[in-house]
Amino acid sequence: MIKAILIFNNHGKPRLSKFYEHYTEDTEQQIIRETFHLVSKRDENVCNFLEGGMLIGGSDYKLIYRHYATLYFVFCVDSSESELGILDLIQVFVETLDKCFENVCELDLIFHVDKVHNILAEMVMGGMVLETNMNEIITQVDAQNKMEKSETRQPETIS
Amino acid sequence: MALKIVKGSIDRMFDKNLQDLVRGIRNHKEDEAKYISTCIDEIKQELKQDNIAVKANAVCKLTYLQMLGYDVSWAAFNIVEVMSSSKFTYKRIGYLAASQCFHESTDVIMLTTNQIRKDLSSPNQYDTGVALTGLSCFVTPDLARDLANDIMTLVSHGDCVKRKRCSVLIMYKVFLKYPESLRPAFPRLKEKLEDPDPGVQSAAVNVICELARRNPKNYLSLAPLFFKLMTSSTNNWVLIKIIKLFGALTPLEPRLGKKLIEPLTNLIHSTSAMSLLYECVNTVIAGQYCSSVGSVVLCVQKLRILIEDSDQNLKYLGLLAMSKILKTHPKSVQSHKDLILQCLDDKDESIRLRALDLLYGMVSKKNLMEIVKKLMLHVDKAEGTTYRDELLTKIIDICSQSNYQYITNFEWSVSQPVTPHPPGISVSWWTIRVFAVAQMATLLDNAHLLTGSMQRNGICEVLYAAAWICGEFSEHLENPLQTLEAMLRPKVATLPGHIQAVYVQNAAKLFATVLKSQEGNTDSTTAQETSQLMIDRLPLFVQSANLEVQERASCILQLVKYIQKLQQKDVEVAEEVIALFAGELNPVAPKAQKKVPVPEGLDLDAWINEPPSESESEDEQPKAIFAKEEPKHSRPRHTEVDEKELARRREARKQEQANNPFYIKASPSSQKVYQDAPGVEHIPVVQIDLSVPLKVPGLPMSDQYVKLEEERRQKERAEKKKKEKKKRKEKRSGRGKKHDSGPESEEDITPAHMVDIVTEEMPEVRCVSLQIQFSTSRIFNELSPSSFWVFNEKKSSKHKKKKQKKEKEEKEKKKKKKKHHHHHHHSDGGGEESVQNGTVEEEEPLPVSVYDIQGNLQDGSQVVVSVIFENKCDSFLKSMEFNVLDSLNSKLQRPEGSGPHDGLTVPFQLPPGVSNEARFVFTVQSIVMPQKLKGTLTFIVKDSSTHEKLDFKLHFTCTSYLITTPCYSDAFAKLLESGDLKGSSVRLEGVNMPFHHLLARICFHHHFSVVERIDSCASMYSRSIQGHHVCLLVKTSGQTVSIDAKCDEPTLLGNVLDEIKQTFSQC
């Protein structure tokens, strides 16, 4: 199971947080801070796995992260997930973002966090991996966007 | 109205959208909190408007603020409003917000049930999609209970693959929150494992793997199915999950491990995906205790490739897996020591830590020194404190492993500055004491060089040990005076208090030794100088803030002053002073204290003096200190008395030592005795595997020693080789056997191997007992959200047994789907068909096989009962015949031409441990009464060729004819008002469960749905297959539950109520 998916930048500012278990807002922020602290002090070219922090998980949990330019993508997963598989998944996620936003950069994530959530929802559901094929994900996202567009064109329905 | 809309859209133009909000926050870096609070005020205004677009926009912004850590739970109701918008755009925003901030204690969540149900059955697949996604995040037990059936409908009849996939995944969440749904849903889930769509299949695998992780035992019976999937699937994600699952299962079932080796090895050889390779290796390791050495070697080889890879991730994983192998096959890992030591130099800390873990298991007598030397180098280099701490702990762990069993060279070990517990070692092994003392003296001498850096990281603890050793074994010191001086250096006062105390105490011991050696000389001035030195230096410690240091120092100071007086009178005092510290310290077993009986009347926990009350003011404290000091001063005065007194005290001291449990004395020897008569035999040391006595005291590492060690090792090696040869022979023969059974096992999965496990003394084959769980399902109508899965708890004493088996049975239910389709043809669109359930009571005392019945009821008159036969004995079962004694109301449908009492042949045979399913059709006429049908199952046990018979009962309860049908409160009210229904009521006493559990129970076991619930009162509804309405009003107060019921068929109602009563009498 995936327990949480976090995206934050090099300064620890959250760009997306998705928890598949309930925490209070304060704890969530603490987890983000702690994770940032753990991840940010690591060099480049070291392995992408990290034994979990105190707040989230415990011994069974691992942080699996990738660092792209200004952003960290961190997945907190338990031992039922394949470490390398999750790394691939992060890659798929980022590539999908890249396709959907056309050359994604941090600003896209900042201003369109809702869209990022929608894309993520096509990949991971309730902490379980739903789809790993990028084309499939993009098809779904596009179809939904199209639907959204057609709705905005319609006149307001009178209630 | 139109004006309002126009106004709404104009307003909206001026509203901030999410982008504006983000931009605003970025522009207000200095007063972000203030800016956001104004934004929240705006949002509150927006939420008050009627325009849903404005609301959705506001909710969207709230979602963003939630991510920044703001509590937005106050807007929960508005989120629900947005969720229920008919437009997908807004709906999605609403569900996203809900998934981010709803949780179990959000109270408005109960308002969402119907909305979600509507969305789940929406013709628009994306509505369903967002609903499922949202639900997966905030599902509560109540939602799970109410929506389980809707989700099940999607699972089996969703035409859209994607929806199906989602709903399979969400089932896991539903099971988590509402475990009772697992049992009826399981066959459906199992069926999905073989779904034609790989996505659905992988979702099902995912869910079952998660379930199995929680309780692997219950999923063992799925192993054959997974085995098939593993050999056929090409999807790496699915393969990884399955292989992980097997990793959890193999420890429970060794045969599985054997079976897996071959396909796993094939995968290891063939796959190019590292992730898959890694998981294969992991699973082989998990089952390694039963796997051949060959496969372990293969794994280690593959891991080596991973570790050698330049990719740090692979390296890390390789080391991680290696450490698992280490536990069972340390030898195979040890051969890669070079590689692991190399990893210690890696720049990546995670990798170094992993490598350190491995080192622990790789240490042997042979390489300990080498490894520790290497580690010490790292300690010097290490920058980060965590890593250095880890290193030091590891060194200590490594060295002290199993009571120092690997430390063959204690001299070496003592010379390491961080060696664990030198006092322990030096007390235990007198042989190295001399050496240790010398080492420690040097250490003390150089302490001033170390103290600066040492104090920080706690290495100064070693000084504590050093001081103690030097004092206690001072007679071994070459130059005690020098050491004494070193111990009394002013710098010592900077050390922690407890270390100073030891210093002072041991300085006194040293002083005694020095006096002793000096008094032999004619010149008494040196002795007097030593005393003077003590008198000069000790006052420093008398002023110490640490009480213990203070006390000891002043005590000793007085003593030395007295001695000095005596010295001036030319009295020989050395003997007496030494006598103060006479007596040898011997090692004591850690548990020795426990063996000493506590004398009668001694209460160790009682205060000797009442502890000072806490109310004592602080300025009183200095007084207390002085008061305490007084007796100290009086003590040395006692020594002034005379020599007799001294002798008396000496005697008393010896006496005390004799009684002291810490002084286990073989003989009342004084230190002189052991100096020239080494009493090795007397030392009750923890046994240590020393093949060579350490001969040369004081000289570090003699060549001789190393040589002897070499010889011994060679001998061992020779022996090992012999053994290995033997082993290899055995292995070869073993492999031969395996090959024989190999091809056979490829064909059918479970049984083949089990054959060789059959125990000779099988119990007289009372092989079969019945455990039938009976549930029925209606024909599913895709869009009508209602329940179709039900079953009944078994009653009476067998209840417990059944529970244990529950899980097992669940696995047995499968292949339903095809059946349903089949029924579709038969049914003439009768719509809501009924559910029927019942139990089969077991009559056999020894359950060796489990039968599982599920019924399909349709047409209101036909019931399909599917029975799962599981052979739980170790023999082959064949020629099974199923027969039921017909009643007037219910008849087993038999093929044309057969008599009314003929049994039906079960169309398969059962190898041991295998289960299979058969279906039987019954015709039922009246549903108002419960029924029990008696039946028998006959079969032949192949091994013993006996004909066995098993009796069972099929129990068709009335509730099983009910079908969960949702009903809205207005319709419900109308129904009650119509006056067609006849009432009845029942009271349940002593029901000790929360109300919602109670409702859940009724819903679940008796196929009702909750119409409305107000506090401790709820209305419920259900419908029978023949269209009878059943309405309940459940009220609770304390432990009493009253149920008022109405139904158009009083007999049916009476029976249903009886059954409900029974359900609760069981708990």
mmCIF file of N, CA and C in Angstrom, chain A residues 38 41-42 46-47 49-52 62, chain B residues 312 315-324 326 339-362 375 378 382 384-395 397-398:
data_model
loop_
_atom_site.group_PDB
_atom_site.id
_atom_site.type_symbol
_atom_site.label_atom_id
_atom_site.label_comp_id
_atom_site.label_asym_id
_atom_site.label_seq_id
_atom_site.Cartn_x
_atom_site.Cartn_y
_atom_site.Cartn_z
ATOM 1 N N LEU A 38 14.408 14.887 5.791
ATOM 2 C CA LEU A 38 15.122 13.640 5.526
ATOM 3 C C LEU A 38 15.667 13.600 4.100
ATOM 4 N N LYS A 41 18.513 16.470 2.662
ATOM 5 C CA LYS A 41 19.935 16.481 3.017
ATOM 6 C C LYS A 41 20.712 15.378 2.311
ATOM 7 N N ARG A 42 20.030 14.653 1.461
ATOM 8 C CA ARG A 42 20.728 13.589 0.755
ATOM 9 C C ARG A 42 21.360 14.123 -0.522
ATOM 10 N N VAL A 46 22.713 9.281 -4.790
ATOM 11 C CA VAL A 46 22.645 8.241 -3.767
ATOM 12 C C VAL A 46 21.346 7.496 -4.026
ATOM 13 N N CYS A 47 21.143 6.413 -3.285
ATOM 14 C CA CYS A 47 19.983 5.619 -3.633
ATOM 15 C C CYS A 47 18.698 6.350 -3.248
ATOM 16 N N PHE A 49 16.004 5.265 -1.812
ATOM 17 C CA PHE A 49 15.189 4.694 -0.744
ATOM 18 C C PHE A 49 15.677 5.219 0.586
ATOM 19 N N LEU A 50 14.726 5.303 1.476
ATOM 20 C CA LEU A 50 15.055 5.905 2.744
ATOM 21 C C LEU A 50 14.183 5.231 3.775
ATOM 22 N N GLU A 51 14.774 4.747 4.819
ATOM 23 C CA GLU A 51 13.931 4.154 5.846
ATOM 24 C C GLU A 51 13.098 5.270 6.465
ATOM 25 N N GLY A 52 11.829 4.950 6.690
ATOM 26 C CA GLY A 52 10.830 5.967 6.974
ATOM 27 C C GLY A 52 11.127 6.856 8.164
ATOM 28 N N LYS A 62 8.824 2.716 3.922
ATOM 29 C CA LYS A 62 9.988 3.299 3.265
ATOM 30 C C LYS A 62 9.562 4.559 2.546
ATOM 31 N N GLN B 312 22.785 3.032 -7.597
ATOM 32 C CA GLN B 312 22.787 2.958 -6.139
ATOM 33 C C GLN B 312 21.567 2.226 -5.605
ATOM 34 N N LYS B 315 22.119 -1.424 -5.732
ATOM 35 C CA LYS B 315 23.106 -1.749 -4.725
ATOM 36 C C LYS B 315 22.438 -1.872 -3.358
ATOM 37 N N TYR B 316 21.626 -0.899 -3.087
ATOM 38 C CA TYR B 316 20.933 -0.872 -1.793
ATOM 39 C C TYR B 316 20.055 -2.095 -1.621
ATOM 40 N N LEU B 317 19.278 -2.379 -2.645
ATOM 41 C CA LEU B 317 18.358 -3.517 -2.549
ATOM 42 C C LEU B 317 19.131 -4.817 -2.443
ATOM 43 N N GLY B 318 20.210 -4.895 -3.190
ATOM 44 C CA GLY B 318 21.040 -6.096 -3.132
ATOM 45 C C GLY B 318 21.513 -6.354 -1.725
ATOM 46 N N LEU B 319 21.993 -5.311 -1.076
ATOM 47 C CA LEU B 319 22.485 -5.469 0.290
ATOM 48 C C LEU B 319 21.344 -5.838 1.236
ATOM 49 N N LEU B 320 20.193 -5.226 0.982
ATOM 50 C CA LEU B 320 19.036 -5.504 1.839
ATOM 51 C C LEU B 320 18.660 -6.981 1.764
ATOM 52 N N ALA B 321 18.607 -7.488 0.556
ATOM 53 C CA ALA B 321 18.240 -8.896 0.388
ATOM 54 C C ALA B 321 19.336 -9.793 0.953
ATOM 55 N N MET B 322 20.560 -9.357 0.772
ATOM 56 C CA MET B 322 21.692 -10.116 1.282
ATOM 57 C C MET B 322 21.535 -10.336 2.786
ATOM 58 N N SER B 323 21.103 -9.302 3.462
ATOM 59 C CA SER B 323 21.024 -9.427 4.917
ATOM 60 C C SER B 323 19.957 -10.441 5.315
ATOM 61 N N LYS B 324 18.990 -10.673 4.429
ATOM 62 C CA LYS B 324 18.000 -11.700 4.736
ATOM 63 C C LYS B 324 18.614 -13.084 4.574
ATOM 64 N N LEU B 326 21.633 -13.749 4.975
ATOM 65 C CA LEU B 326 22.632 -13.891 6.032
ATOM 66 C C LEU B 326 22.092 -14.678 7.217
ATOM 67 N N LEU B 339 33.205 -7.621 -1.342
ATOM 68 C CA LEU B 339 32.252 -6.698 -1.941
ATOM 69 C C LEU B 339 31.584 -5.833 -0.872
ATOM 70 N N ILE B 340 31.255 -6.489 0.217
ATOM 71 C CA ILE B 340 30.531 -5.765 1.260
ATOM 72 C C ILE B 340 31.441 -4.747 1.948
ATOM 73 N N LEU B 341 32.660 -5.149 2.154
ATOM 74 C CA LEU B 341 33.602 -4.194 2.752
ATOM 75 C C LEU B 341 33.787 -2.994 1.827
ATOM 76 N N GLN B 342 33.741 -3.310 0.538
ATOM 77 C CA GLN B 342 33.870 -2.234 -0.443
ATOM 78 C C GLN B 342 32.718 -1.237 -0.309
ATOM 79 N N CYS B 343 31.546 -1.801 -0.023
ATOM 80 C CA CYS B 343 30.371 -0.937 0.121
ATOM 81 C C CYS B 343 30.500 -0.001 1.315
ATOM 82 N N LEU B 344 31.325 -0.390 2.278
ATOM 83 C CA LEU B 344 31.529 0.484 3.424
ATOM 84 C C LEU B 344 32.159 1.799 3.003
ATOM 85 N N ASP B 345 32.825 1.759 1.874
ATOM 86 C CA ASP B 345 33.479 2.986 1.396
ATOM 87 C C ASP B 345 32.553 3.809 0.516
ATOM 88 N N ASP B 346 31.361 3.298 0.308
ATOM 89 C CA ASP B 346 30.449 4.000 -0.595
ATOM 90 C C ASP B 346 30.136 5.396 -0.062
ATOM 91 N N LYS B 347 29.850 6.283 -0.978
ATOM 92 C CA LYS B 347 29.566 7.645 -0.535
ATOM 93 C C LYS B 347 28.146 7.777 0.001
ATOM 94 N N ASP B 348 27.333 6.781 -0.288
ATOM 95 C CA ASP B 348 25.934 6.827 0.125
ATOM 96 C C ASP B 348 25.753 6.232 1.517
ATOM 97 N N GLU B 349 25.201 7.043 2.382
ATOM 98 C CA GLU B 349 25.094 6.592 3.770
ATOM 99 C C GLU B 349 24.154 5.399 3.921
ATOM 100 N N SER B 350 23.051 5.402 3.190
ATOM 101 C CA SER B 350 22.116 4.270 3.309
ATOM 102 C C SER B 350 22.817 2.970 2.973
ATOM 103 N N ILE B 351 23.666 3.045 1.969
ATOM 104 C CA ILE B 351 24.357 1.829 1.549
ATOM 105 C C ILE B 351 25.378 1.412 2.591
ATOM 106 N N ARG B 352 26.038 2.378 3.155
ATOM 107 C CA ARG B 352 27.011 2.028 4.198
ATOM 108 C C ARG B 352 26.305 1.387 5.381
ATOM 109 N N LEU B 353 25.161 1.940 5.729
ATOM 110 C CA LEU B 353 24.420 1.370 6.863
ATOM 111 C C LEU B 353 24.004 -0.068 6.583
ATOM 112 N N ARG B 354 23.554 -0.310 5.375
ATOM 113 C CA ARG B 354 23.144 -1.674 5.002
ATOM 114 C C ARG B 354 24.349 -2.605 5.084
ATOM 115 N N ALA B 355 25.481 -2.122 4.584
ATOM 116 C CA ALA B 355 26.680 -2.945 4.593
ATOM 117 C C ALA B 355 27.091 -3.240 6.034
ATOM 118 N N LEU B 356 26.924 -2.261 6.891
ATOM 119 C CA LEU B 356 27.260 -2.463 8.303
ATOM 120 C C LEU B 356 26.417 -3.582 8.904
ATOM 121 N N ASP B 357 25.143 -3.555 8.561
ATOM 122 C CA ASP B 357 24.248 -4.606 9.061
ATOM 123 C C ASP B 357 24.776 -5.978 8.684
ATOM 124 N N LEU B 358 25.264 -6.049 7.469
ATOM 125 C CA LEU B 358 25.742 -7.332 6.984
ATOM 126 C C LEU B 358 26.994 -7.760 7.730
ATOM 127 N N LEU B 359 27.827 -6.792 8.044
ATOM 128 C CA LEU B 359 29.099 -7.118 8.687
ATOM 129 C C LEU B 359 28.889 -7.919 9.955
ATOM 130 N N TYR B 360 27.884 -7.539 10.684
ATOM 131 C CA TYR B 360 27.620 -8.182 11.956
ATOM 132 C C TYR B 360 27.618 -9.688 11.816
ATOM 133 N N GLY B 361 26.989 -10.153 10.744
ATOM 134 C CA GLY B 361 26.897 -11.590 10.576
ATOM 135 C C GLY B 361 28.124 -12.202 9.943
ATOM 136 N N MET B 362 29.025 -11.384 9.493
ATOM 137 C CA MET B 362 30.145 -11.949 8.737
ATOM 138 C C MET B 362 31.393 -12.102 9.576
ATOM 139 N N LEU B 375 36.743 -0.644 10.315
ATOM 140 C CA LEU B 375 35.681 0.199 10.866
ATOM 141 C C LEU B 375 36.266 1.380 11.617
ATOM 142 N N HIS B 378 36.988 4.071 9.487
ATOM 143 C CA HIS B 378 35.786 4.810 9.106
ATOM 144 C C HIS B 378 35.343 5.756 10.205
ATOM 145 N N ALA B 382 34.387 9.426 9.511
ATOM 146 C CA ALA B 382 32.954 9.746 9.482
ATOM 147 C C ALA B 382 32.687 11.184 9.878
ATOM 148 N N GLY B 384 29.178 12.682 9.654
ATOM 149 C CA GLY B 384 27.859 12.762 10.305
ATOM 150 C C GLY B 384 27.877 12.030 11.632
ATOM 151 N N THR B 385 27.213 12.603 12.599
ATOM 152 C CA THR B 385 27.239 11.961 13.911
ATOM 153 C C THR B 385 26.440 10.668 13.907
ATOM 154 N N THR B 386 25.324 10.660 13.175
ATOM 155 C CA THR B 386 24.506 9.445 13.215
ATOM 156 C C THR B 386 25.288 8.257 12.682
ATOM 157 N N TYR B 387 25.965 8.499 11.587
ATOM 158 C CA TYR B 387 26.697 7.386 11.003
ATOM 159 C C TYR B 387 27.810 6.934 11.928
ATOM 160 N N ARG B 388 28.469 7.898 12.566
ATOM 161 C CA ARG B 388 29.559 7.507 13.460
ATOM 162 C C ARG B 388 29.019 6.740 14.659
ATOM 163 N N ASP B 389 27.925 7.217 15.202
ATOM 164 C CA ASP B 389 27.334 6.492 16.321
ATOM 165 C C ASP B 389 26.992 5.065 15.927
ATOM 166 N N GLU B 390 26.431 4.974 14.738
ATOM 167 C CA GLU B 390 26.049 3.649 14.246
ATOM 168 C C GLU B 390 27.285 2.769 14.125
ATOM 169 N N LEU B 391 28.350 3.360 13.619
ATOM 170 C CA LEU B 391 29.595 2.612 13.472
ATOM 171 C C LEU B 391 30.072 2.095 14.814
ATOM 172 N N LEU B 392 30.088 2.995 15.801
ATOM 173 C CA LEU B 392 30.607 2.602 17.113
ATOM 174 C C LEU B 392 29.752 1.499 17.721
ATOM 175 N N THR B 393 28.439 1.671 17.628
ATOM 176 C CA THR B 393 27.585 0.617 18.191
ATOM 177 C C THR B 393 27.849 -0.698 17.484
ATOM 178 N N LYS B 394 28.008 -0.620 16.171
ATOM 179 C CA LYS B 394 28.241 -1.854 15.423
ATOM 180 C C LYS B 394 29.552 -2.497 15.854
ATOM 181 N N ILE B 395 30.588 -1.684 16.046
ATOM 182 C CA ILE B 395 31.866 -2.259 16.468
ATOM 183 C C ILE B 395 31.678 -2.975 17.788
ATOM 184 N N ASP B 397 28.916 -4.084 19.075
ATOM 185 C CA ASP B 397 28.083 -5.280 18.869
ATOM 186 C C ASP B 397 28.911 -6.423 18.331
ATOM 187 N N ILE B 398 29.666 -6.081 17.323
ATOM 188 C CA ILE B 398 30.449 -7.123 16.662
ATOM 189 C C ILE B 398 31.392 -7.770 17.655
#
